[in-house]
Amino acid sequence: MPVVPLRLRHFLPLSIQRLPAQDDAVAPAADSAPRPCDDGPDDGRQSALESYGLLDSVPESAYDDLVRLAATLCGTHGAAIALIDRDRVWFKARHGVDAAELPRSHSICNQLIGQARPDELLLIGDVAQDPRFAALGLSLQGGHALRFYAGAA
């Protein structure tokens, strides 16, 4: 399931950076749960997000169509457009995803947002096999496990 957190001004071009595979990954720390990202005062990410006026907005067919198209083209059970707020991940549009939002501390986005660069797409081939995220137990409607992750900052 592609879940793509993104800044709306960064659609294309994107270069792809593969995260280390499970066997290539650095051994996780004793507490390998994702940690909050400290968005520094000059980061501007939160201000930019708020300036879009999308947080807690009503569903819009253009975004809903986009996630349905993504799920169809990728042959997945679900897709979503997620916006990373201060303490939560809020889904602007979702298909096959039950929750309207998640605590930021319980998300892949939380850890990866600090590593992302605007011109790169971050990929996780199998979330269930990645020691950094497997314990989160993220799933889709119908009990399908979250497997693939793609994110852009």
Short mmCIF file of C-alpha atoms in Angstrom, two decimals:
data_model
loop_
_atom_site.label_atom_id
_atom_site.label_comp_id
_atom_site.label_asym_id
_atom_site.label_seq_id
_atom_site.Cartn_x
_atom_site.Cartn_y
_atom_site.Cartn_z
CA MET A 1 0.00 0.00 0.00
CA PRO A 2 1.61 3.26 -0.96
CA VAL A 3 1.12 5.89 1.74
CA VAL A 4 2.61 9.09 0.45
CA PRO A 5 3.15 11.99 2.83
CA LEU A 6 4.13 15.00 0.77
CA ARG A 7 4.52 18.71 0.57
CA LEU A 8 2.15 19.72 -2.16
CA ARG A 9 4.74 21.88 -3.90
CA HIS A 10 6.98 18.84 -4.49
CA PHE A 11 5.22 16.59 -6.98
CA LEU A 12 7.90 16.12 -9.66
CA PRO A 13 10.65 15.42 -10.42
CA LEU A 14 11.45 12.86 -7.75
CA SER A 15 14.54 10.71 -7.63
CA ILE A 16 14.16 7.42 -5.81
CA GLN A 17 16.28 6.54 -2.80
CA ARG A 18 15.80 3.02 -1.50
CA LEU A 19 16.08 2.65 2.23
CA PRO A 20 18.36 -0.18 3.35
CA ALA A 21 16.78 -3.60 3.10
CA GLN A 22 16.20 -5.44 6.35
CA ASP A 23 19.46 -7.37 6.05
CA ASP A 24 21.34 -4.18 5.08
CA ALA A 25 19.80 -2.06 7.82
CA VAL A 26 21.80 -0.90 10.79
CA ALA A 27 20.82 -2.84 13.89
CA PRO A 28 17.96 -1.05 15.64
CA ALA A 29 18.60 0.62 18.97
CA ALA A 30 17.25 -1.00 22.13
CA ASP A 31 14.15 1.17 21.74
CA SER A 32 13.61 0.92 17.99
CA ALA A 33 10.18 2.56 17.97
CA PRO A 34 9.97 5.67 15.78
CA ARG A 35 10.85 8.80 17.72
CA PRO A 36 9.29 12.22 17.32
CA CYS A 37 11.00 14.42 14.79
CA ASP A 38 12.10 17.74 16.22
CA ASP A 39 11.08 20.22 13.56
CA GLY A 40 13.50 23.02 14.26
CA PRO A 41 12.34 26.62 14.41
CA ASP A 42 13.85 27.41 11.00
CA ASP A 43 12.50 24.23 9.42
CA GLY A 44 9.36 25.95 8.18
CA ARG A 45 7.66 22.61 7.49
CA GLN A 46 4.84 23.09 9.97
CA SER A 47 4.21 26.67 8.85
CA ALA A 48 4.12 25.58 5.23
CA LEU A 49 1.70 22.78 6.05
CA GLU A 50 -0.62 25.13 7.91
CA SER A 51 -0.49 27.66 5.05
CA TYR A 52 -2.05 25.08 2.69
CA GLY A 53 -5.25 25.15 4.76
CA LEU A 54 -5.79 21.41 4.24
CA LEU A 55 -5.62 20.11 7.82
CA ASP A 56 -9.07 19.00 9.01
CA SER A 57 -10.62 20.10 5.72
CA VAL A 58 -13.58 18.29 4.18
CA PRO A 59 -13.01 15.44 1.73
CA GLU A 60 -12.42 16.57 -1.86
CA SER A 61 -13.11 14.37 -4.87
CA ALA A 62 -9.83 15.27 -6.61
CA TYR A 63 -7.78 13.86 -3.71
CA ASP A 64 -10.12 10.89 -3.26
CA ASP A 65 -9.82 10.09 -6.98
CA LEU A 66 -6.03 10.34 -6.76
CA VAL A 67 -5.73 7.76 -3.96
CA ARG A 68 -8.18 5.38 -5.67
CA LEU A 69 -6.16 5.70 -8.86
CA ALA A 70 -2.90 5.08 -6.99
CA ALA A 71 -4.32 1.92 -5.36
CA THR A 72 -5.65 0.70 -8.71
CA LEU A 73 -2.46 1.38 -10.66
CA CYS A 74 -0.29 -0.21 -7.97
CA GLY A 75 -2.63 -3.15 -7.44
CA THR A 76 -2.83 -2.49 -3.70
CA HIS A 77 -5.56 -2.73 -1.08
CA GLY A 78 -5.17 0.90 -0.09
CA ALA A 79 -3.51 4.25 -0.57
CA ALA A 80 -3.60 7.57 1.24
CA ILE A 81 -2.41 11.16 1.17
CA ALA A 82 -1.13 11.91 4.66
CA LEU A 83 -0.22 15.28 6.11
CA ILE A 84 2.22 15.25 9.03
CA ASP A 85 1.01 17.68 11.71
CA ARG A 86 2.78 18.45 15.01
CA ASP A 87 1.50 15.42 16.88
CA ARG A 88 -0.51 13.43 14.36
CA VAL A 89 -0.65 12.07 10.85
CA TRP A 90 -3.90 13.25 9.25
CA PHE A 91 -5.19 11.63 6.06
CA LYS A 92 -6.49 14.15 3.53
CA ALA A 93 -7.66 11.26 1.37
CA ARG A 94 -7.67 7.54 1.97
CA HIS A 95 -8.79 4.38 0.24
CA GLY A 96 -8.69 1.11 2.16
CA VAL A 97 -7.46 2.88 5.31
CA ASP A 98 -9.82 2.93 8.30
CA ALA A 99 -8.31 5.64 10.48
CA ALA A 100 -8.79 9.33 9.67
CA GLU A 101 -5.59 10.07 11.60
CA LEU A 102 -2.88 8.39 13.66
CA PRO A 103 -0.71 9.64 16.49
CA ARG A 104 2.51 10.86 14.89
CA SER A 105 4.45 8.68 17.33
CA HIS A 106 2.75 5.61 15.81
CA SER A 107 3.71 6.26 12.21
CA ILE A 108 6.42 5.55 9.69
CA CYS A 109 6.24 9.18 8.61
CA ASN A 110 7.42 10.35 12.01
CA GLN A 111 10.83 8.75 11.70
CA LEU A 112 11.33 9.27 7.98
CA ILE A 113 10.36 12.94 7.78
CA GLY A 114 13.61 13.94 9.45
CA GLN A 115 15.60 11.98 6.83
CA ALA A 116 13.68 13.11 3.75
CA ARG A 117 14.81 15.62 1.17
CA PRO A 118 12.36 17.42 -1.13
CA ASP A 119 13.71 15.81 -4.31
CA GLU A 120 13.67 12.20 -3.09
CA LEU A 121 11.09 9.48 -2.71
CA LEU A 122 11.72 7.21 0.27
CA LEU A 123 10.70 3.57 -0.16
CA ILE A 124 10.23 0.62 2.18
CA GLY A 125 9.70 -2.59 0.25
CA ASP A 126 8.14 -4.58 3.11
CA VAL A 127 7.13 -2.74 6.27
CA ALA A 128 6.38 -6.02 8.07
CA GLN A 129 10.01 -7.14 7.61
CA ASP A 130 11.65 -3.82 8.51
CA PRO A 131 12.78 -3.90 12.16
CA ARG A 132 12.19 -0.16 12.52
CA PHE A 133 8.47 -0.39 11.73
CA ALA A 134 7.22 -3.99 12.03
CA ALA A 135 6.22 -3.48 15.68
CA LEU A 136 3.82 -0.68 14.72
CA GLY A 137 1.39 -3.29 13.38
CA LEU A 138 -0.06 -0.94 10.77
CA SER A 139 -2.89 -2.46 8.74
CA LEU A 140 -5.52 -1.67 6.13
CA GLN A 141 -9.22 -2.36 5.96
CA GLY A 142 -9.97 -6.07 5.92
CA GLY A 143 -6.94 -6.84 8.09
CA HIS A 144 -4.44 -6.53 5.23
CA ALA A 145 -0.98 -5.74 6.60
CA LEU A 146 0.72 -2.57 5.44
CA ARG A 147 3.60 -3.76 3.27
CA PHE A 148 4.94 -1.17 0.84
CA TYR A 149 5.58 2.44 1.84
CA ALA A 150 6.57 5.39 -0.33
CA GLY A 151 6.94 8.86 1.11
CA ALA A 152 7.96 12.27 -0.16
CA ALA A 153 8.71 15.31 1.98
#
